[in-house]
């Protein structure tokens, strides 16, 4: 399968580098690699929620590790995006409790409403729908994660309202 290469402007601002250095300072000098996960989160947040190969290489350079060590982490964890993604990522839990409560139908409904397939951003780059593994909120099924927050006991009406709120810029994605 051929992988598409996406270009991304790398913008390691002074503020971002200060934050990265602060994160690195929490670990002994010979254990800089331990800062990899929090550094990747910061860098991804500062770069439109995705990490190009070039940006991953930059992280490796900063942490004094091999690029493959960064690639291994980025390709393993679904929280790291390797291509441009929708601003509002609807990450539906697809494990048993959510499936038993209709999450698959809600995912189909959401995709139909947005005019996309699962894993495909809308043309305007605003939305994307994904299925993910357990989000640890089985008692609130069906549910999804949107940014740092959970949306629980979902219904078609709640999905409609969430989409409207996103379009109206009323949704906060991160608790920072």
Tab-separated table of N, CA and C in Angstrom:
chain	number	residue	atom	x	y	z
A	1	UNK	N	0.848	-1.185	0.000
A	1	UNK	CA	0.000	0.000	0.000
A	1	UNK	C	0.891	1.245	0.000
A	2	UNK	N	0.603	2.152	-0.887
A	2	UNK	CA	1.383	3.371	-1.006
A	2	UNK	C	0.925	4.401	0.030
A	3	UNK	N	1.890	5.012	0.695
A	3	UNK	CA	1.573	6.067	1.668
A	3	UNK	C	1.700	7.414	1.007
A	4	UNK	N	0.738	8.259	1.238
A	4	UNK	CA	0.791	9.609	0.710
A	4	UNK	C	1.644	10.473	1.630
A	5	UNK	N	2.447	11.319	1.044
A	5	UNK	CA	3.275	12.234	1.837
A	5	UNK	C	2.571	13.593	1.915
A	6	UNK	N	2.397	14.075	3.129
A	6	UNK	CA	1.764	15.372	3.349
A	6	UNK	C	2.828	16.364	3.800
A	7	UNK	N	2.811	17.533	3.212
A	7	UNK	CA	3.743	18.580	3.619
A	7	UNK	C	3.173	19.343	4.803
A	8	UNK	N	4.062	19.725	5.693
A	8	UNK	CA	3.650	20.458	6.889
A	8	UNK	C	4.715	21.494	7.213
A	9	UNK	N	4.267	22.693	7.491
A	9	UNK	CA	5.206	23.731	7.910
A	9	UNK	C	5.609	23.465	9.358
A	10	UNK	N	6.898	23.414	9.590
A	10	UNK	CA	7.406	23.204	10.940
A	10	UNK	C	7.638	24.567	11.566
A	11	UNK	N	6.991	24.795	12.703
A	11	UNK	CA	7.061	26.087	13.375
A	11	UNK	C	7.385	25.869	14.849
A	12	UNK	N	8.661	25.713	15.131
A	12	UNK	CA	9.102	25.504	16.504
A	12	UNK	C	9.336	26.884	17.128
A	13	UNK	N	8.266	27.481	17.603
A	13	UNK	CA	8.336	28.828	18.166
A	13	UNK	C	9.169	28.841	19.448
A	14	UNK	N	9.537	30.020	19.854
A	14	UNK	CA	10.294	30.166	21.101
A	14	UNK	C	9.476	29.646	22.284
A	15	UNK	N	8.189	29.956	22.302
A	15	UNK	CA	7.319	29.491	23.393
A	15	UNK	C	7.226	27.966	23.405
A	16	UNK	N	7.103	27.348	22.224
A	16	UNK	CA	7.041	25.893	22.150
A	16	UNK	C	8.355	25.274	22.619
A	17	UNK	N	9.474	25.836	22.193
A	17	UNK	CA	10.776	25.299	22.616
A	17	UNK	C	10.968	25.454	24.129
A	18	UNK	N	10.501	26.554	24.694
A	18	UNK	CA	10.574	26.729	26.152
A	18	UNK	C	9.768	25.637	26.852
A	19	UNK	N	8.559	25.351	26.335
A	19	UNK	CA	7.720	24.308	26.925
A	19	UNK	C	8.377	22.936	26.784
A	20	UNK	N	8.946	22.648	25.629
A	20	UNK	CA	9.637	21.377	25.411
A	20	UNK	C	10.808	21.242	26.374
A	21	UNK	N	11.602	22.295	26.504
A	21	UNK	CA	12.755	22.244	27.417
A	21	UNK	C	12.319	22.087	28.866
A	22	UNK	N	11.179	22.682	29.197
A	22	UNK	CA	10.649	22.514	30.559
A	22	UNK	C	10.252	21.055	30.783
A	23	UNK	N	9.624	20.432	29.803
A	23	UNK	CA	9.250	19.022	29.918
A	23	UNK	C	10.486	18.135	30.021
A	24	UNK	N	11.486	18.402	29.199
A	24	UNK	CA	12.726	17.621	29.224
A	24	UNK	C	13.423	17.743	30.572
A	25	UNK	N	13.309	18.899	31.193
A	25	UNK	CA	14.003	19.143	32.473
A	25	UNK	C	13.490	18.250	33.605
A	26	UNK	N	12.369	17.603	33.414
A	26	UNK	CA	11.806	16.722	34.444
A	26	UNK	C	12.521	15.374	34.492
A	27	UNK	N	13.431	15.135	33.546
A	27	UNK	CA	14.104	13.842	33.434
A	27	UNK	C	15.617	14.033	33.477
A	28	UNK	N	16.350	13.024	33.950
A	28	UNK	CA	17.822	13.110	33.919
A	28	UNK	C	18.314	13.282	32.483
A	29	UNK	N	19.434	13.938	32.305
A	29	UNK	CA	19.975	14.232	30.974
A	29	UNK	C	20.105	12.979	30.110
A	30	UNK	N	20.504	11.873	30.724
A	30	UNK	CA	20.683	10.640	29.947
A	30	UNK	C	19.360	9.894	29.717
A	31	UNK	N	18.261	10.457	30.162
A	31	UNK	CA	16.927	9.849	29.979
A	31	UNK	C	15.971	10.799	29.257
A	32	UNK	N	16.509	11.634	28.372
A	32	UNK	CA	15.685	12.600	27.629
A	32	UNK	C	14.545	11.930	26.877
A	33	UNK	N	14.779	10.703	26.431
A	33	UNK	CA	13.756	9.977	25.677
A	33	UNK	C	12.472	9.816	26.493
A	34	UNK	N	12.582	9.841	27.802
A	34	UNK	CA	11.405	9.701	28.665
A	34	UNK	C	10.398	10.830	28.460
A	35	UNK	N	10.856	11.933	27.910
A	35	UNK	CA	9.972	13.075	27.654
A	35	UNK	C	9.232	12.952	26.326
A	36	UNK	N	9.429	11.845	25.613
A	36	UNK	CA	8.889	11.719	24.265
A	36	UNK	C	7.377	11.921	24.184
A	37	UNK	N	6.601	11.221	24.998
A	37	UNK	CA	5.137	11.351	24.910
A	37	UNK	C	4.654	12.777	25.170
A	38	UNK	N	5.045	13.396	26.283
A	38	UNK	CA	4.559	14.764	26.481
A	38	UNK	C	5.075	15.749	25.423
A	39	UNK	N	6.288	15.546	24.939
A	39	UNK	CA	6.810	16.430	23.888
A	39	UNK	C	5.999	16.254	22.603
A	40	UNK	N	5.709	15.013	22.231
A	40	UNK	CA	4.893	14.779	21.032
A	40	UNK	C	3.519	15.440	21.144
A	41	UNK	N	2.909	15.364	22.328
A	41	UNK	CA	1.612	16.020	22.514
A	41	UNK	C	1.726	17.523	22.296
A	42	UNK	N	2.719	18.136	22.889
A	42	UNK	CA	2.907	19.591	22.745
A	42	UNK	C	3.162	19.976	21.293
A	43	UNK	N	4.033	19.230	20.639
A	43	UNK	CA	4.378	19.539	19.258
A	43	UNK	C	3.167	19.340	18.350
A	44	UNK	N	2.428	18.250	18.548
A	44	UNK	CA	1.235	18.013	17.730
A	44	UNK	C	0.208	19.128	17.946
A	45	UNK	N	-0.019	19.511	19.198
A	45	UNK	CA	-0.982	20.589	19.491
A	45	UNK	C	-0.590	21.895	18.796
A	46	UNK	N	0.709	22.134	18.667
A	46	UNK	CA	1.194	23.373	18.055
A	46	UNK	C	1.231	23.309	16.533
A	47	UNK	N	0.943	22.135	15.963
A	47	UNK	CA	1.042	21.951	14.516
A	47	UNK	C	-0.242	21.345	13.930
A	48	UNK	N	-1.364	21.978	14.211
A	48	UNK	CA	-2.657	21.590	13.627
A	48	UNK	C	-3.030	20.136	13.873
A	49	UNK	N	-2.613	19.599	15.015
A	49	UNK	CA	-3.020	18.269	15.477
A	49	UNK	C	-2.525	17.120	14.602
A	50	UNK	N	-1.333	17.278	14.007
A	50	UNK	CA	-0.735	16.155	13.300
A	50	UNK	C	0.774	16.309	13.239
A	51	UNK	N	1.446	15.180	12.960
A	51	UNK	CA	2.914	15.113	12.990
A	51	UNK	C	3.440	14.515	11.687
A	52	UNK	N	4.016	15.353	10.844
A	52	UNK	CA	4.637	14.861	9.616
A	52	UNK	C	5.926	14.118	9.963
A	53	UNK	N	6.451	13.383	8.991
A	53	UNK	CA	7.739	12.699	9.182
A	53	UNK	C	8.816	13.721	9.529
A	54	UNK	N	8.820	14.856	8.856
A	54	UNK	CA	9.821	15.892	9.118
A	54	UNK	C	9.706	16.421	10.543
A	55	UNK	N	8.486	16.578	11.015
A	55	UNK	CA	8.280	17.056	12.384
A	55	UNK	C	8.704	15.991	13.395
A	56	UNK	N	8.432	14.734	13.090
A	56	UNK	CA	8.892	13.643	13.951
A	56	UNK	C	10.423	13.616	13.998
A	57	UNK	N	11.053	13.864	12.859
A	57	UNK	CA	12.519	13.919	12.824
A	57	UNK	C	13.047	15.056	13.698
A	58	UNK	N	12.339	16.176	13.686
A	58	UNK	CA	12.731	17.324	14.507
A	58	UNK	C	12.641	16.974	15.998
A	59	UNK	N	11.591	16.247	16.390
A	59	UNK	CA	11.444	15.807	17.780
A	59	UNK	C	12.605	14.888	18.154
A	60	UNK	N	12.970	13.986	17.252
A	60	UNK	CA	14.096	13.078	17.506
A	60	UNK	C	15.379	13.876	17.721
A	61	UNK	N	15.577	14.871	16.892
A	61	UNK	CA	16.766	15.723	17.011
A	61	UNK	C	16.793	16.437	18.370
A	62	UNK	N	15.673	16.992	18.762
A	62	UNK	CA	15.590	17.722	20.035
A	62	UNK	C	15.873	16.803	21.224
A	63	UNK	N	15.360	15.569	21.153
A	63	UNK	CA	15.520	14.628	22.272
A	63	UNK	C	16.805	13.795	22.188
A	64	UNK	N	17.571	14.012	21.105
A	64	UNK	CA	18.833	13.273	20.898
A	64	UNK	C	18.585	11.769	20.825
A	65	UNK	N	17.561	11.391	20.066
A	65	UNK	CA	17.255	9.975	19.858
A	65	UNK	C	17.155	9.720	18.355
A	66	UNK	N	17.069	8.462	17.985
A	66	UNK	CA	16.963	8.097	16.576
A	66	UNK	C	15.531	8.354	16.097
A	67	UNK	N	15.370	8.787	14.849
A	67	UNK	CA	14.013	9.011	14.319
A	67	UNK	C	13.106	7.792	14.452
A	68	UNK	N	13.641	6.594	14.275
A	68	UNK	CA	12.816	5.390	14.376
A	68	UNK	C	12.169	5.274	15.755
A	69	UNK	N	12.827	5.786	16.793
A	69	UNK	CA	12.266	5.730	18.140
A	69	UNK	C	11.018	6.607	18.253
A	70	UNK	N	10.979	7.674	17.490
A	70	UNK	CA	9.798	8.536	17.451
A	70	UNK	C	8.720	7.877	16.590
A	71	UNK	N	9.103	7.352	15.429
A	71	UNK	CA	8.136	6.717	14.536
A	71	UNK	C	7.411	5.575	15.233
A	72	UNK	N	8.158	4.786	16.013
A	72	UNK	CA	7.549	3.651	16.718
A	72	UNK	C	6.421	4.103	17.637
A	73	UNK	N	6.626	5.198	18.321
A	73	UNK	CA	5.626	5.709	19.251
A	73	UNK	C	4.446	6.317	18.495
A	74	UNK	N	4.738	7.125	17.496
A	74	UNK	CA	3.685	7.806	16.742
A	74	UNK	C	2.789	6.804	16.019
A	75	UNK	N	3.375	5.733	15.487
A	75	UNK	CA	2.558	4.755	14.763
A	75	UNK	C	1.826	3.812	15.702
A	76	UNK	N	2.269	3.687	16.943
A	76	UNK	CA	1.616	2.796	17.897
A	76	UNK	C	0.374	3.428	18.519
A	77	UNK	N	0.478	4.671	18.946
A	77	UNK	CA	-0.614	5.327	19.667
A	77	UNK	C	-1.560	6.055	18.715
A	78	UNK	N	-2.853	5.771	18.834
A	78	UNK	CA	-3.847	6.407	17.961
A	78	UNK	C	-4.042	7.891	18.272
A	79	UNK	N	-3.531	8.358	19.381
A	79	UNK	CA	-3.698	9.779	19.721
A	79	UNK	C	-2.779	10.686	18.899
A	80	UNK	N	-1.820	10.074	18.200
A	80	UNK	CA	-0.931	10.853	17.336
A	80	UNK	C	-1.371	10.671	15.890
A	81	UNK	N	-1.517	11.784	15.205
A	81	UNK	CA	-2.007	11.779	13.826
A	81	UNK	C	-0.856	11.981	12.859
A	82	UNK	N	-0.831	11.166	11.812
A	82	UNK	CA	0.262	11.199	10.846
A	82	UNK	C	-0.130	11.881	9.540
A	83	UNK	N	-1.273	12.521	9.535
A	83	UNK	CA	-1.763	13.254	8.371
A	83	UNK	C	-2.689	14.352	8.873
A	84	UNK	N	-2.991	15.329	8.019
A	84	UNK	CA	-3.949	16.359	8.435
A	84	UNK	C	-5.289	15.717	8.799
A	85	UNK	N	-5.880	16.180	9.872
A	85	UNK	CA	-7.144	15.643	10.365
A	85	UNK	C	-8.140	16.780	10.572
A	86	UNK	N	-9.403	16.405	10.724
A	86	UNK	CA	-10.426	17.398	10.990
A	86	UNK	C	-10.185	18.091	12.326
A	87	UNK	N	-10.539	19.349	12.396
A	87	UNK	CA	-10.382	20.104	13.639
A	87	UNK	C	-11.158	19.438	14.769
A	88	UNK	N	-12.377	19.020	14.475
A	88	UNK	CA	-13.215	18.347	15.466
A	88	UNK	C	-13.213	16.851	15.166
A	89	UNK	N	-12.435	16.108	15.919
A	89	UNK	CA	-12.286	14.670	15.742
A	89	UNK	C	-13.284	13.967	16.647
A	90	UNK	N	-14.303	13.363	16.057
A	90	UNK	CA	-15.301	12.605	16.799
A	90	UNK	C	-14.765	11.186	16.943
A	91	UNK	N	-14.260	10.856	18.123
A	91	UNK	CA	-13.668	9.547	18.375
A	91	UNK	C	-14.661	8.699	19.163
A	92	UNK	N	-15.405	7.876	18.431
A	92	UNK	CA	-16.440	7.040	19.034
A	92	UNK	C	-15.822	5.773	19.614
A	93	UNK	N	-16.181	5.451	20.847
A	93	UNK	CA	-15.764	4.201	21.469
A	93	UNK	C	-16.483	3.062	20.749
A	94	UNK	N	-15.727	2.042	20.350
A	94	UNK	CA	-16.303	0.930	19.599
A	94	UNK	C	-16.203	-0.403	20.346
A	95	UNK	N	-16.131	-0.371	21.651
A	95	UNK	CA	-16.073	-1.627	22.383
A	95	UNK	C	-17.487	-2.063	22.779
A	96	UNK	N	-17.582	-3.241	23.352
A	96	UNK	CA	-18.880	-3.911	23.557
A	96	UNK	C	-19.978	-3.050	24.175
A	97	UNK	N	-19.766	-2.387	25.320
A	97	UNK	CA	-20.872	-1.621	25.907
A	97	UNK	C	-21.418	-0.541	24.968
A	98	UNK	N	-20.538	0.151	24.266
A	98	UNK	CA	-21.009	1.185	23.341
A	98	UNK	C	-21.704	0.560	22.139
A	99	UNK	N	-21.151	-0.555	21.629
A	99	UNK	CA	-21.796	-1.233	20.497
A	99	UNK	C	-23.180	-1.744	20.890
A	100	UNK	N	-23.300	-2.309	22.083
A	100	UNK	CA	-24.600	-2.797	22.540
A	100	UNK	C	-25.616	-1.671	22.697
A	101	UNK	N	-25.107	-0.447	22.847
A	101	UNK	CA	-25.987	0.711	23.005
A	101	UNK	C	-26.090	1.560	21.737
A	102	UNK	N	-25.679	0.998	20.599
A	102	UNK	CA	-25.954	1.642	19.321
A	102	UNK	C	-24.915	2.583	18.755
A	103	UNK	N	-23.675	2.503	19.213
A	103	UNK	CA	-22.671	3.445	18.725
A	103	UNK	C	-22.413	3.297	17.225
A	104	UNK	N	-22.500	2.085	16.718
A	104	UNK	CA	-22.248	1.893	15.285
A	104	UNK	C	-23.268	2.652	14.448
A	105	UNK	N	-24.528	2.615	14.852
A	105	UNK	CA	-25.570	3.375	14.149
A	105	UNK	C	-25.309	4.879	14.258
A	106	UNK	N	-24.841	5.326	15.417
A	106	UNK	CA	-24.539	6.756	15.596
A	106	UNK	C	-23.343	7.178	14.744
A	107	UNK	N	-22.380	6.295	14.594
A	107	UNK	CA	-21.239	6.610	13.728
A	107	UNK	C	-21.710	6.752	12.280
A	108	UNK	N	-22.547	5.815	11.842
A	108	UNK	CA	-23.100	5.894	10.482
A	108	UNK	C	-23.921	7.169	10.309
A	109	UNK	N	-24.734	7.485	11.312
A	109	UNK	CA	-25.554	8.698	11.267
A	109	UNK	C	-24.666	9.937	11.137
A	110	UNK	N	-23.606	9.986	11.948
A	110	UNK	CA	-22.699	11.138	11.945
A	110	UNK	C	-21.998	11.256	10.596
A	111	UNK	N	-21.518	10.145	10.073
A	111	UNK	CA	-20.863	10.163	8.762
A	111	UNK	C	-21.825	10.641	7.678
A	112	UNK	N	-23.057	10.132	7.691
A	112	UNK	CA	-24.052	10.562	6.706
A	112	UNK	C	-24.331	12.057	6.838
A	113	UNK	N	-24.466	12.511	8.066
A	113	UNK	CA	-24.752	13.927	8.337
A	113	UNK	C	-23.631	14.838	7.815
A	114	UNK	N	-22.373	14.367	7.967
A	114	UNK	CA	-21.209	15.160	7.557
A	114	UNK	C	-20.777	14.886	6.119
A	115	UNK	N	-21.318	13.829	5.520
A	115	UNK	CA	-20.961	13.494	4.146
A	115	UNK	C	-19.569	12.912	3.991
A	116	UNK	N	-19.144	12.116	4.981
A	116	UNK	CA	-17.806	11.505	4.943
A	116	UNK	C	-17.888	10.032	5.303
A	117	UNK	N	-16.784	9.350	5.099
A	117	UNK	CA	-16.614	7.988	5.572
A	117	UNK	C	-15.773	8.044	6.841
A	118	UNK	N	-15.785	6.976	7.595
A	118	UNK	CA	-14.958	6.905	8.804
A	118	UNK	C	-13.491	7.083	8.415
A	119	UNK	N	-12.797	7.956	9.157
A	119	UNK	CA	-11.380	8.196	8.923
A	119	UNK	C	-11.074	9.197	7.832
A	120	UNK	N	-12.090	9.913	7.379
A	120	UNK	CA	-11.911	10.864	6.282
A	120	UNK	C	-12.384	12.243	6.755
A	121	UNK	N	-11.557	13.270	6.632
A	121	UNK	CA	-12.003	14.605	7.055
A	121	UNK	C	-13.007	15.199	6.075
A	122	UNK	N	-13.862	16.073	6.576
A	122	UNK	CA	-14.786	16.785	5.703
A	122	UNK	C	-13.978	17.700	4.785
A	123	UNK	N	-14.562	18.086	3.665
A	123	UNK	CA	-13.872	18.920	2.671
A	123	UNK	C	-13.359	20.224	3.273
A	124	UNK	N	-14.096	20.765	4.248
A	124	UNK	CA	-13.684	22.025	4.866
A	124	UNK	C	-12.670	21.822	5.990
A	125	UNK	N	-12.310	20.553	6.277
A	125	UNK	CA	-11.321	20.260	7.309
A	125	UNK	C	-11.834	20.426	8.722
A	126	UNK	N	-13.128	20.584	8.884
A	126	UNK	CA	-13.691	20.854	10.199
A	126	UNK	C	-13.943	19.586	11.017
A	127	UNK	N	-14.355	18.505	10.377
A	127	UNK	CA	-14.773	17.307	11.106
A	127	UNK	C	-14.080	16.050	10.599
A	128	UNK	N	-13.993	15.067	11.496
A	128	UNK	CA	-13.576	13.720	11.132
A	128	UNK	C	-14.186	12.759	12.144
A	129	UNK	N	-14.560	11.588	11.674
A	129	UNK	CA	-15.156	10.551	12.522
A	129	UNK	C	-14.203	9.376	12.561
A	130	UNK	N	-13.927	8.884	13.767
A	130	UNK	CA	-13.064	7.720	13.952
A	130	UNK	C	-13.683	6.783	14.970
A	131	UNK	N	-13.376	5.518	14.823
A	131	UNK	CA	-13.690	4.538	15.847
A	131	UNK	C	-12.419	4.266	16.628
A	132	UNK	N	-12.535	4.211	17.950
A	132	UNK	CA	-11.364	3.965	18.800
A	132	UNK	C	-11.681	2.858	19.799
A	133	UNK	N	-10.652	2.386	20.441
A	133	UNK	CA	-10.825	1.367	21.466
A	133	UNK	C	-11.384	2.002	22.742
A	134	UNK	N	-11.588	1.203	23.732
A	134	UNK	CA	-12.253	1.591	24.970
A	134	UNK	C	-11.751	2.920	25.525
A	135	UNK	N	-12.674	3.785	25.828
A	135	UNK	CA	-12.357	5.069	26.443
A	135	UNK	C	-12.624	5.058	27.946
A	136	UNK	N	-12.993	3.902	28.459
A	136	UNK	CA	-13.130	3.740	29.905
A	136	UNK	C	-14.332	4.449	30.514
A	137	UNK	N	-15.393	4.573	29.773
A	137	UNK	CA	-16.601	5.226	30.285
A	137	UNK	C	-17.819	4.377	29.939
A	138	UNK	N	-17.723	3.089	30.219
A	138	UNK	CA	-18.755	2.122	29.817
A	138	UNK	C	-20.137	2.472	30.368
A	139	UNK	N	-20.198	3.062	31.534
A	139	UNK	CA	-21.477	3.408	32.138
A	139	UNK	C	-22.175	4.563	31.449
A	140	UNK	N	-21.502	5.206	30.501
A	140	UNK	CA	-22.062	6.368	29.811
A	140	UNK	C	-22.299	6.092	28.325
A	141	UNK	N	-22.321	4.812	27.972
A	141	UNK	CA	-22.445	4.398	26.569
A	141	UNK	C	-23.820	4.755	26.009
A	142	UNK	N	-23.853	5.054	24.695
A	142	UNK	CA	-22.727	5.213	23.778
A	142	UNK	C	-22.071	6.578	23.978
A	143	UNK	N	-20.776	6.601	23.743
A	143	UNK	CA	-20.042	7.841	24.005
A	143	UNK	C	-18.921	8.028	23.005
A	144	UNK	N	-18.372	9.241	23.007
A	144	UNK	CA	-17.219	9.564	22.179
A	144	UNK	C	-16.367	10.595	22.903
A	145	UNK	N	-15.151	10.712	22.431
A	145	UNK	CA	-14.256	11.753	22.918
A	145	UNK	C	-14.167	12.819	21.836
A	146	UNK	N	-14.201	14.071	22.255
A	146	UNK	CA	-14.059	15.213	21.366
A	146	UNK	C	-13.038	16.128	22.016
A	147	UNK	N	-11.834	16.139	21.486
A	147	UNK	CA	-10.746	16.850	22.145
A	147	UNK	C	-10.425	16.164	23.458
A	148	UNK	N	-10.374	16.923	24.536
A	148	UNK	CA	-10.075	16.366	25.857
A	148	UNK	C	-11.329	15.938	26.612
A	149	UNK	N	-12.488	16.018	25.988
A	149	UNK	CA	-13.731	15.832	26.720
A	149	UNK	C	-14.563	14.669	26.177
A	150	UNK	N	-15.327	14.059	27.061
A	150	UNK	CA	-16.242	12.987	26.701
A	150	UNK	C	-17.628	13.561	26.440
A	151	UNK	N	-18.293	12.996	25.439
A	151	UNK	CA	-19.694	13.284	25.149
A	151	UNK	C	-20.411	11.959	25.368
A	152	UNK	N	-21.349	11.956	26.318
A	152	UNK	CA	-21.897	10.693	26.828
A	152	UNK	C	-23.387	10.553	26.540
A	153	UNK	N	-23.877	9.291	26.695
A	153	UNK	CA	-25.280	8.962	26.464
A	153	UNK	C	-25.760	9.579	25.149
A	154	UNK	N	-25.002	9.338	24.093
A	154	UNK	CA	-25.261	9.977	22.808
A	154	UNK	C	-26.551	9.500	22.147
A	155	UNK	N	-27.166	10.437	21.459
A	155	UNK	CA	-28.347	10.182	20.632
A	155	UNK	C	-28.134	10.963	19.329
A	156	UNK	N	-28.981	10.718	18.351
A	156	UNK	CA	-28.885	11.489	17.108
A	156	UNK	C	-29.087	12.977	17.379
A	157	UNK	N	-29.997	13.299	18.283
A	157	UNK	CA	-30.251	14.704	18.622
A	157	UNK	C	-29.013	15.344	19.251
A	158	UNK	N	-28.336	14.600	20.130
A	158	UNK	CA	-27.114	15.137	20.750
A	158	UNK	C	-26.008	15.317	19.708
A	159	UNK	N	-25.911	14.384	18.761
A	159	UNK	CA	-24.922	14.512	17.687
A	159	UNK	C	-25.213	15.772	16.871
A	160	UNK	N	-26.479	15.980	16.520
A	160	UNK	CA	-26.863	17.186	15.769
A	160	UNK	C	-26.445	18.447	16.514
A	161	UNK	N	-26.676	18.476	17.828
A	161	UNK	CA	-26.341	19.658	18.615
A	161	UNK	C	-24.824	19.850	18.699
A	162	UNK	N	-24.084	18.769	18.850
A	162	UNK	CA	-22.621	18.861	18.907
A	162	UNK	C	-22.084	19.415	17.585
A	163	UNK	N	-22.597	18.925	16.465
A	163	UNK	CA	-22.157	19.425	15.153
A	163	UNK	C	-22.465	20.914	15.030
A	164	UNK	N	-23.662	21.311	15.428
A	164	UNK	CA	-24.039	22.732	15.382
A	164	UNK	C	-23.121	23.561	16.262
A	165	UNK	N	-22.858	23.087	17.478
A	165	UNK	CA	-21.988	23.823	18.400
A	165	UNK	C	-20.563	23.941	17.858
A	166	UNK	N	-20.086	22.897	17.197
A	166	UNK	CA	-18.751	22.962	16.583
A	166	UNK	C	-18.735	24.016	15.485
A	167	UNK	N	-19.740	23.978	14.631
A	167	UNK	CA	-19.801	24.955	13.529
A	167	UNK	C	-19.905	26.380	14.055
A	168	UNK	N	-20.564	26.546	15.210
A	168	UNK	CA	-20.712	27.868	15.817
A	168	UNK	C	-19.539	28.219	16.728
A	169	UNK	N	-18.506	27.375	16.710
A	169	UNK	CA	-17.281	27.593	17.503
A	169	UNK	C	-17.570	27.669	19.001
A	170	UNK	N	-18.513	26.867	19.475
A	170	UNK	CA	-18.883	26.852	20.891
A	170	UNK	C	-18.250	25.686	21.649
A	171	UNK	N	-17.514	24.842	20.965
A	171	UNK	CA	-16.919	23.653	21.587
A	171	UNK	C	-15.471	23.953	21.962
A	172	UNK	N	-15.145	23.701	23.199
A	172	UNK	CA	-13.759	23.792	23.676
A	172	UNK	C	-13.158	22.407	23.531
A	173	UNK	N	-12.003	22.330	22.889
A	173	UNK	CA	-11.382	21.031	22.644
A	173	UNK	C	-10.378	20.632	23.711
A	174	UNK	N	-9.699	21.603	24.286
A	174	UNK	CA	-8.622	21.253	25.213
A	174	UNK	C	-8.781	21.977	26.547
A	175	UNK	N	-8.463	21.267	27.584
A	175	UNK	CA	-8.548	21.790	28.957
A	175	UNK	C	-7.169	22.278	29.376
A	176	UNK	N	-6.664	23.291	28.677
A	176	UNK	CA	-5.324	23.827	28.975
A	176	UNK	C	-5.426	25.278	29.326
